[in-house]
């Protein structure tokens, strides 16, 4: 490898590769949960301390998983990373690493349904969880008291696409000694500047843009070596949260094309958002100047991203549109090569009471659109045709 710093796109292709004695070109899939030791002494030594290329059991680590972790840490700009079985295992692992009875976690209330569930669970175990409007820095200032353990937020909220001022929140958190844990799925690892803006820990569901083909579940926790290896890893390795080597191998392959894919998807998303807005639909897309946090999104993320929300006013209008689509699929993943539309109120967020959903801006007419890799003209024709 050259000594000079390499661009993220180059690192996404090469970083972290571990070649076996055969010198294989492609990242090897080490589909093994165990590893043999040369002697009893070696086994004993490895259980006491294992180096970066010494493995014990795939629940603790695996060479393919480690390649993926190293590549993600390099892209995110953190010292280390731990790959998890899903995005939720990453969110849960990062929060469990900071939670203790009596500790305080301040979180933006604009969260994915399962993230809210994890916070509710922590409350049951005596963690003081305070939910606020994440877009309002004054609420962060009031809620983050000295000694607060962590601030948790989705940098761009799922599904309402509210953009949080990560730099502002990090300043408030750090003044109080709190860690900032950012769920950065919607910003994507391609546009992420989360660490530079002050996030201490960045979590992803790699099920989304990293896989990019809607094949496998996965997640990752990126952070300092101390956080990842001494706080998150012990919890995750003993409770079974590690990624499967097979899924890590899929994620590694996803990373090699991620930047090209995500940039193309974001370009299409802007074109789709403009076309829908031109047709008179209420469109929520951070890349449009009408979005309330457009300037912030451009400053901190530099792109409107690959996700769009539309508000058609009623469930009836939303369902009528969904049922007329011919190309865009009705499903609930995102970041896939195939465009996907979701009705959050009746699917991903149906667990929440209606009042809470409405409070989050998830009305009966809201649709979440994940823009894929199809030609934007075909997507626009399908979407406008379904509206007609
Ligand atoms: C999908 C998603 C998750 C959960 O990820 P899984 O891989 O489905 O467990 C968490 N946070 C956000 C913002 C997501 O979009």
Short mmCIF file of C-alpha atoms and ligand atoms in Angstrom, two decimals:
data_model
loop_
_atom_site.label_atom_id
_atom_site.label_comp_id
_atom_site.label_asym_id
_atom_site.label_seq_id
_atom_site.Cartn_x
_atom_site.Cartn_y
_atom_site.Cartn_z
CA UNK A 1 0.00 0.00 0.00
CA UNK A 2 1.26 3.53 -0.73
CA UNK A 3 2.34 5.61 2.33
CA UNK A 4 0.31 8.67 1.42
CA UNK A 5 -3.25 8.93 2.76
CA UNK A 6 -5.73 7.17 0.50
CA UNK A 7 -9.19 8.39 -0.45
CA UNK A 8 -12.14 6.68 1.26
CA UNK A 9 -13.15 5.09 -2.04
CA UNK A 10 -9.75 3.45 -2.29
CA UNK A 11 -9.80 2.32 1.33
CA UNK A 12 -13.30 0.89 0.81
CA UNK A 13 -11.76 -1.44 -1.79
CA UNK A 14 -8.48 -2.35 -0.06
CA UNK A 15 -8.35 -1.51 3.63
CA UNK A 16 -8.10 -4.25 6.22
CA UNK A 17 -7.57 -7.14 3.82
CA UNK A 18 -5.98 -10.19 5.45
CA UNK A 19 -4.57 -12.62 2.93
CA UNK A 20 -4.05 -16.27 3.71
CA UNK A 21 -0.98 -18.24 2.61
CA UNK A 22 -2.61 -18.64 -0.84
CA UNK A 23 -2.52 -14.93 -1.65
CA UNK A 24 -6.14 -14.88 -2.79
CA UNK A 25 -7.26 -11.63 -4.49
CA UNK A 26 -10.79 -11.49 -3.07
CA UNK A 27 -11.46 -11.20 0.65
CA UNK A 28 -11.58 -14.76 1.97
CA UNK A 29 -14.67 -16.01 3.72
CA UNK A 30 -13.43 -17.71 6.89
CA UNK A 31 -16.61 -19.66 7.53
CA UNK A 32 -15.41 -21.09 10.81
CA UNK A 33 -16.56 -20.45 14.33
CA UNK A 34 -13.52 -22.08 15.95
CA UNK A 35 -9.72 -21.94 15.66
CA UNK A 36 -7.22 -24.69 16.54
CA UNK A 37 -4.24 -24.07 18.80
CA UNK A 38 -0.76 -25.57 18.36
CA UNK A 39 -0.59 -26.45 22.04
CA UNK A 40 -2.46 -26.22 25.32
CA UNK A 41 -0.07 -23.44 26.29
CA UNK A 42 -1.03 -21.48 23.19
CA UNK A 43 -4.74 -21.90 23.95
CA UNK A 44 -4.19 -20.71 27.51
CA UNK A 45 -2.16 -17.71 26.32
CA UNK A 46 -4.73 -16.75 23.71
CA UNK A 47 -7.59 -16.78 26.22
CA UNK A 48 -5.52 -14.51 28.46
CA UNK A 49 -4.66 -12.11 25.69
CA UNK A 50 -5.33 -12.37 21.98
CA UNK A 51 -3.59 -10.11 19.49
CA UNK A 52 -5.31 -8.47 16.52
CA UNK A 53 -4.78 -11.53 14.31
CA UNK A 54 -5.44 -14.20 16.91
CA UNK A 55 -8.92 -15.61 17.17
CA UNK A 56 -10.76 -17.84 19.63
CA UNK A 57 -14.38 -18.17 18.57
CA UNK A 58 -16.48 -16.31 16.00
CA UNK A 59 -18.74 -14.87 18.70
CA UNK A 60 -15.59 -13.04 19.87
CA UNK A 61 -14.08 -12.35 16.45
CA UNK A 62 -13.22 -13.89 13.09
CA UNK A 63 -10.73 -12.89 10.34
CA UNK A 64 -13.48 -12.00 7.84
CA UNK A 65 -15.41 -10.03 10.45
CA UNK A 66 -12.16 -8.31 11.47
CA UNK A 67 -11.49 -7.25 7.87
CA UNK A 68 -14.93 -5.65 7.81
CA UNK A 69 -14.40 -3.96 11.19
CA UNK A 70 -11.04 -2.54 10.15
CA UNK A 71 -12.45 -1.25 6.88
CA UNK A 72 -15.42 0.42 8.60
CA UNK A 73 -13.18 2.03 11.25
CA UNK A 74 -10.94 3.36 8.50
CA UNK A 75 -13.87 4.84 6.58
CA UNK A 76 -15.45 6.37 9.67
CA UNK A 77 -12.14 7.69 11.00
CA UNK A 78 -12.26 5.88 14.35
CA UNK A 79 -9.58 3.78 16.04
CA UNK A 80 -11.64 0.62 16.01
CA UNK A 81 -14.99 -0.98 15.27
CA UNK A 82 -17.03 -4.01 16.37
CA UNK A 83 -19.31 -5.64 13.80
CA UNK A 84 -22.69 -6.81 15.03
CA UNK A 85 -25.44 -9.16 13.94
CA UNK A 86 -27.76 -6.29 13.01
CA UNK A 87 -28.11 -2.54 13.30
CA UNK A 88 -30.18 -3.02 16.44
CA UNK A 89 -27.44 -5.16 18.03
CA UNK A 90 -25.12 -2.20 17.39
CA UNK A 91 -27.53 0.35 18.92
CA UNK A 92 -28.22 -1.93 21.89
CA UNK A 93 -24.51 -2.72 22.36
CA UNK A 94 -23.46 0.91 22.27
CA UNK A 95 -26.17 1.93 24.75
CA UNK A 96 -25.54 -1.03 27.08
CA UNK A 97 -21.85 -0.07 27.10
CA UNK A 98 -22.72 3.25 28.78
CA UNK A 99 -25.85 2.33 30.76
CA UNK A 100 -25.92 1.65 34.48
CA UNK A 101 -28.71 1.93 37.06
CA UNK A 102 -29.08 5.62 37.86
CA UNK A 103 -27.11 6.79 34.84
CA UNK A 104 -28.68 9.39 32.56
CA UNK A 105 -29.09 9.09 28.82
CA UNK A 106 -30.52 12.01 26.86
CA UNK A 107 -31.91 11.06 23.45
CA UNK A 108 -33.64 12.75 20.57
CA UNK A 109 -37.23 11.47 20.49
CA UNK A 110 -37.09 11.34 16.67
CA UNK A 111 -35.98 7.72 16.58
CA UNK A 112 -36.61 4.50 14.72
CA UNK A 113 -39.20 2.38 16.56
CA UNK A 114 -36.74 -0.30 17.72
CA UNK A 115 -34.30 2.34 19.03
CA UNK A 116 -37.15 3.71 21.17
CA UNK A 117 -37.83 0.17 22.38
CA UNK A 118 -34.22 -0.26 23.57
CA UNK A 119 -34.44 3.02 25.48
CA UNK A 120 -37.71 1.91 27.13
CA UNK A 121 -35.98 -1.31 28.12
CA UNK A 122 -33.08 0.60 29.71
CA UNK A 123 -35.63 2.58 31.73
CA UNK A 124 -36.92 -0.69 33.21
CA UNK A 125 -33.41 -1.36 34.53
CA UNK A 126 -33.14 1.98 36.27
CA UNK A 127 -31.49 4.09 33.58
CA UNK A 128 -32.83 7.62 33.52
CA UNK A 129 -33.80 8.16 29.88
CA UNK A 130 -34.80 11.67 28.87
CA UNK A 131 -36.38 12.14 25.43
CA UNK A 132 -36.31 15.58 23.85
CA UNK A 133 -36.85 17.25 20.49
CA UNK A 134 -33.45 16.56 18.97
CA UNK A 135 -33.64 19.50 16.57
CA UNK A 136 -33.79 22.01 19.45
CA UNK A 137 -30.36 22.78 20.93
CA UNK A 138 -32.00 24.53 23.89
CA UNK A 139 -33.65 21.25 24.90
CA UNK A 140 -30.27 19.49 24.75
CA UNK A 141 -28.78 22.29 26.88
CA UNK A 142 -31.52 21.88 29.51
CA UNK A 143 -31.52 18.07 29.53
CA UNK A 144 -27.79 17.32 29.47
CA UNK A 145 -26.85 17.79 33.11
CA UNK A 146 -23.30 17.28 34.43
CA UNK A 147 -22.60 13.58 34.72
CA UNK A 148 -24.96 12.60 31.89
CA UNK A 149 -23.55 9.34 30.54
CA UNK A 150 -24.50 9.71 26.89
CA UNK A 151 -26.46 11.58 24.28
CA UNK A 152 -28.07 9.41 21.62
CA UNK A 153 -29.52 10.55 18.33
CA UNK A 154 -30.18 9.63 14.74
CA UNK A 155 -28.23 12.26 12.81
CA UNK A 156 -31.04 12.25 10.24
CA UNK A 157 -34.22 10.77 11.67
CA UNK A 158 -36.00 7.73 10.29
CA UNK A 159 -38.52 8.27 8.69
CA UNK A 160 -39.18 12.00 9.05
CA UNK A 161 -35.74 13.18 7.81
CA UNK A 162 -35.22 15.75 10.53
CA UNK A 163 -31.56 16.74 10.58
CA UNK A 164 -29.83 17.11 13.96
CA UNK A 165 -27.09 19.66 14.60
CA UNK A 166 -24.46 17.09 15.52
CA UNK A 167 -21.69 19.66 16.08
CA UNK A 168 -23.93 21.73 18.37
CA UNK A 169 -25.13 18.68 20.32
CA UNK A 170 -21.57 17.36 20.71
CA UNK A 171 -20.40 20.69 22.16
CA UNK A 172 -23.17 20.58 24.79
CA UNK A 173 -22.57 16.88 25.54
CA UNK A 174 -18.81 17.19 25.89
CA UNK A 175 -19.10 20.21 28.22
CA UNK A 176 -21.11 17.93 30.55
CA UNK A 177 -18.76 14.96 30.11
CA UNK A 178 -21.28 12.93 28.09
CA UNK A 179 -20.46 10.64 25.17
CA UNK A 180 -22.21 11.27 21.88
CA UNK A 181 -23.58 8.12 20.24
CA UNK A 182 -24.83 8.78 16.72
CA UNK A 183 -27.00 6.40 14.70
CA UNK A 184 -25.82 7.53 11.30
CA UNK A 185 -27.74 5.24 8.94
CA UNK A 186 -29.49 7.94 6.92
CA UNK A 187 -26.34 10.07 6.59
CA UNK A 188 -24.55 6.93 5.27
CA UNK A 189 -20.82 6.17 5.76
CA UNK A 190 -20.21 7.89 2.40
CA UNK A 191 -21.38 11.34 3.47
CA UNK A 192 -20.58 10.90 7.16
CA UNK A 193 -18.41 13.47 8.90
CA UNK A 194 -19.78 12.37 12.26
CA UNK A 195 -16.44 12.00 14.05
CA UNK A 196 -15.14 15.33 12.77
CA UNK A 197 -18.40 16.95 13.98
CA UNK A 198 -17.96 15.49 17.47
CA UNK A 199 -19.57 12.05 17.62
CA UNK A 200 -17.64 9.72 19.94
CA UNK A 201 -19.39 6.56 18.82
CA UNK A 202 -21.02 6.03 15.42
CA UNK A 203 -23.37 3.13 14.83
CA UNK A 204 -24.71 1.82 11.55
CA UNK A 205 -27.18 -0.73 10.41
CA UNK A 206 -25.03 -2.11 7.59
CA UNK A 207 -28.15 -3.95 6.41
CA UNK A 208 -28.84 -0.72 4.55
CA UNK A 209 -26.34 1.12 2.31
CA UNK A 210 -23.29 -1.01 3.17
CA UNK A 211 -24.78 -4.28 1.94
CA UNK A 212 -26.64 -2.27 -0.66
CA UNK A 213 -28.45 -5.26 -2.06
CA UNK A 214 -30.87 -6.08 0.72
CA UNK A 215 -29.28 -9.47 1.38
CA UNK A 216 -27.92 -9.65 4.91
CA UNK A 217 -28.39 -8.14 8.35
CA UNK A 218 -25.43 -6.47 9.96
CA UNK A 219 -24.31 -3.55 12.04
CA UNK A 220 -21.20 -1.88 13.36
CA UNK A 221 -20.09 0.23 16.31
CA UNK A 222 -17.24 2.59 15.45
CA UNK A 223 -15.36 4.39 18.21
CA UNK A 224 -12.19 4.67 20.24
CA UNK A 225 -10.29 1.45 20.91
CA UNK A 226 -11.11 1.85 24.59
CA UNK A 227 -14.87 2.14 23.94
CA UNK A 228 -15.05 -0.59 21.34
CA UNK A 229 -12.80 -3.21 22.93
CA UNK A 230 -13.25 -2.63 26.66
CA UNK A 231 -16.86 -1.40 26.85
CA UNK A 232 -18.88 -2.62 23.84
CA UNK A 233 -17.07 -5.85 22.94
CA UNK A 234 -17.33 -7.59 26.35
CA UNK A 235 -21.10 -7.10 26.34
CA UNK A 236 -21.56 -8.10 22.71
CA UNK A 237 -19.26 -11.12 22.72
CA UNK A 238 -20.85 -12.63 25.83
CA UNK A 239 -24.44 -11.92 24.79
CA UNK A 240 -24.11 -13.13 21.20
CA UNK A 241 -24.30 -9.88 19.28
CA UNK A 242 -21.41 -10.50 16.88
CA UNK A 243 -21.92 -10.53 13.11
CA UNK A 244 -21.77 -13.86 11.27
CA UNK A 245 -18.59 -14.19 9.16
CA UNK A 246 -20.77 -14.85 6.12
CA UNK A 247 -22.64 -11.59 6.59
CA UNK A 248 -19.36 -9.74 7.22
CA UNK A 249 -18.10 -11.08 3.89
CA UNK A 250 -21.23 -9.78 2.16
CA UNK A 251 -20.70 -6.39 3.82
CA UNK A 252 -17.04 -6.27 2.71
CA UNK A 253 -18.18 -6.81 -0.86
CA UNK A 254 -20.84 -4.14 -0.43
CA UNK A 255 -18.25 -1.63 0.76
CA UNK A 256 -16.20 -1.89 -2.43
CA UNK A 257 -19.02 -0.28 -4.46
CA UNK A 258 -20.73 1.72 -1.70
CA UNK A 259 -19.44 5.16 -2.61
CA UNK A 260 -20.40 4.86 -6.28
CA UNK A 261 -23.81 3.46 -5.39
CA UNK A 262 -24.69 5.94 -2.67
CA UNK A 263 -23.62 8.99 -4.69
CA UNK A 264 -25.69 7.81 -7.66
CA UNK A 265 -28.68 7.10 -5.39
CA UNK A 266 -28.42 10.54 -3.77
CA UNK A 267 -28.27 12.22 -7.20
CA UNK A 268 -31.40 10.32 -8.21
CA UNK A 269 -33.10 11.14 -4.90
CA UNK A 270 -32.67 14.86 -5.58
CA UNK A 271 -34.14 14.46 -9.07
CA UNK A 272 -37.06 12.41 -7.72
CA UNK A 273 -37.70 14.88 -4.88
CA UNK A 274 -37.75 17.78 -7.34
CA UNK A 275 -40.11 15.95 -9.70
CA UNK A 276 -42.53 15.02 -6.90
CA UNK A 277 -42.46 18.56 -5.53
CA UNK A 278 -43.10 19.85 -9.07
CA UNK A 279 -46.18 17.61 -9.18
CA UNK A 280 -47.54 19.32 -6.07
CA UNK A 281 -46.72 16.62 -3.50
CA UNK A 282 -45.54 17.65 -0.03
CA UNK A 283 -41.96 16.37 -0.11
CA UNK A 284 -39.55 16.19 2.81
CA UNK A 285 -35.99 15.92 1.51
CA UNK A 286 -32.98 17.59 3.17
CA UNK A 287 -31.51 18.31 -0.28
CA UNK A 288 -34.38 20.68 -1.16
CA UNK A 289 -34.01 24.35 -0.12
CA UNK A 290 -37.55 24.17 1.40
CA UNK A 291 -36.43 21.62 4.02
CA UNK A 292 -36.23 23.36 7.43
CA UNK A 293 -32.68 22.08 8.05
CA UNK A 294 -31.47 22.27 4.44
CA UNK A 295 -28.54 24.57 5.26
CA UNK A 296 -27.53 22.42 8.23
CA UNK A 297 -27.71 19.24 6.13
CA UNK A 298 -25.54 20.78 3.45
CA UNK A 299 -23.03 22.04 6.02
CA UNK A 300 -22.74 18.86 8.09
CA UNK A 301 -23.54 16.08 5.60
CA UNK A 302 -23.07 17.73 2.22
CA UNK A 303 -25.92 15.80 0.58
CA UNK A 304 -29.66 15.34 0.90
CA UNK A 305 -29.02 11.58 1.02
CA UNK A 306 -30.89 8.69 -0.53
CA UNK A 307 -34.13 8.89 1.47
CA UNK A 308 -37.25 10.96 0.80
CA UNK A 309 -40.49 11.32 2.77
CA UNK A 310 -43.79 12.30 1.12
CA UNK A 311 -46.97 13.34 2.81
CA UNK A 312 -50.08 12.49 0.86
CA UNK A 313 -52.43 13.67 3.62
CA UNK A 314 -54.33 10.45 4.33
CA UNK A 315 -53.82 6.72 4.63
CA UNK A 316 -56.27 6.25 1.75
CA UNK A 317 -54.23 8.46 -0.59
CA UNK A 318 -50.96 6.86 0.55
CA UNK A 319 -52.26 3.31 0.03
CA UNK A 320 -53.77 4.24 -3.35
CA UNK A 321 -50.36 5.43 -4.50
CA UNK A 322 -48.56 2.35 -3.13
CA UNK A 323 -50.97 0.00 -4.84
CA UNK A 324 -50.45 1.67 -8.24
CA UNK A 325 -46.63 1.46 -8.23
CA UNK A 326 -45.21 -0.94 -10.83
CA UNK A 327 -41.44 -0.51 -10.37
CA UNK A 328 -40.89 0.72 -6.82
CA UNK A 329 -41.44 -2.11 -4.32
CA UNK A 330 -43.57 -1.92 -1.19
CA UNK A 331 -41.17 -3.15 1.48
CA UNK A 332 -39.41 -1.88 4.58
CA UNK A 333 -35.66 -2.06 4.01
CA UNK A 334 -33.73 0.95 2.74
CA UNK A 335 -30.42 1.69 1.04
CA UNK A 336 -31.11 -1.18 -1.39
CA UNK A 337 -30.26 -1.09 -5.10
CA UNK A 338 -34.01 -1.52 -5.65
CA UNK A 339 -36.19 1.45 -4.76
CA UNK A 340 -38.50 0.77 -1.84
CA UNK A 341 -41.47 2.62 -0.41
CA UNK A 342 -42.78 2.16 3.12
CA UNK A 343 -45.89 3.36 4.94
CA UNK A 344 -44.35 3.83 8.43
CA UNK A 345 -47.62 4.36 10.33
CA UNK A 346 -48.87 0.85 9.50
CA UNK A 347 -45.52 -0.98 9.37
CA UNK A 348 -42.19 0.13 10.91
CA UNK A 349 -43.85 2.45 13.44
CA UNK A 350 -47.19 0.67 13.95
CA UNK A 351 -46.12 -0.37 17.47
CA UNK A 352 -46.26 3.24 18.69
CA UNK A 353 -49.53 4.70 20.00
CA UNK A 354 -51.14 7.01 17.43
CA UNK A 355 -50.58 10.16 19.52
CA UNK A 356 -46.87 9.37 19.83
CA UNK A 357 -46.63 8.71 16.08
CA UNK A 358 -48.34 12.00 15.30
CA UNK A 359 -45.96 13.74 17.73
CA UNK A 360 -43.06 12.36 15.71
CA UNK A 361 -44.60 13.65 12.48
CA UNK A 362 -45.54 10.17 11.28
CA UNK A 363 -49.02 10.90 10.03
CA UNK A 364 -51.34 8.50 8.18
CA UNK A 365 -50.33 9.96 4.80
CA UNK A 366 -46.57 9.74 5.29
CA UNK A 367 -44.53 7.56 2.92
CA UNK A 368 -40.81 6.84 3.16
CA UNK A 369 -39.04 6.32 -0.13
CA UNK A 370 -35.60 4.76 -0.43
CA UNK A 371 -34.21 5.69 -3.82
CA UNK A 372 -32.26 2.89 -5.49
CA UNK A 373 -30.03 2.49 -8.50
CA UNK A 374 -32.67 2.43 -11.23
CA UNK A 375 -32.53 5.23 -13.82
CA UNK A 376 -34.18 8.27 -12.18
CA UNK A 377 -36.43 8.84 -15.21
CA UNK A 378 -37.98 5.39 -14.72
CA UNK A 379 -38.51 6.04 -11.02
CA UNK A 380 -40.08 9.43 -11.66
CA UNK A 381 -42.40 7.97 -14.31
CA UNK A 382 -43.49 5.20 -11.90
CA UNK A 383 -44.05 7.57 -8.98
CA UNK A 384 -45.87 10.25 -10.97
CA UNK A 385 -47.95 7.56 -12.70
CA UNK A 386 -48.99 6.18 -9.30
CA UNK A 387 -50.02 9.65 -8.11
CA UNK A 388 -52.19 10.34 -11.15
C1 LIG B 1 -32.68 -0.01 10.04
C2 LIG B 1 -32.27 0.89 11.11
C3 LIG B 1 -31.84 0.38 12.34
C4 LIG B 1 -31.86 -1.10 12.64
O1 LIG B 1 -31.04 -1.85 11.81
P1 LIG B 1 -31.25 -3.45 11.58
O2 LIG B 1 -30.07 -3.82 10.76
O3 LIG B 1 -32.56 -3.60 10.90
O4 LIG B 1 -31.24 -4.07 12.93
C5 LIG B 1 -31.44 1.26 13.31
N1 LIG B 1 -31.45 2.59 13.10
C6 LIG B 1 -31.87 3.13 11.92
C7 LIG B 1 -31.86 4.60 11.74
C8 LIG B 1 -32.28 2.29 10.89
O5 LIG B 1 -32.70 2.82 9.74
#
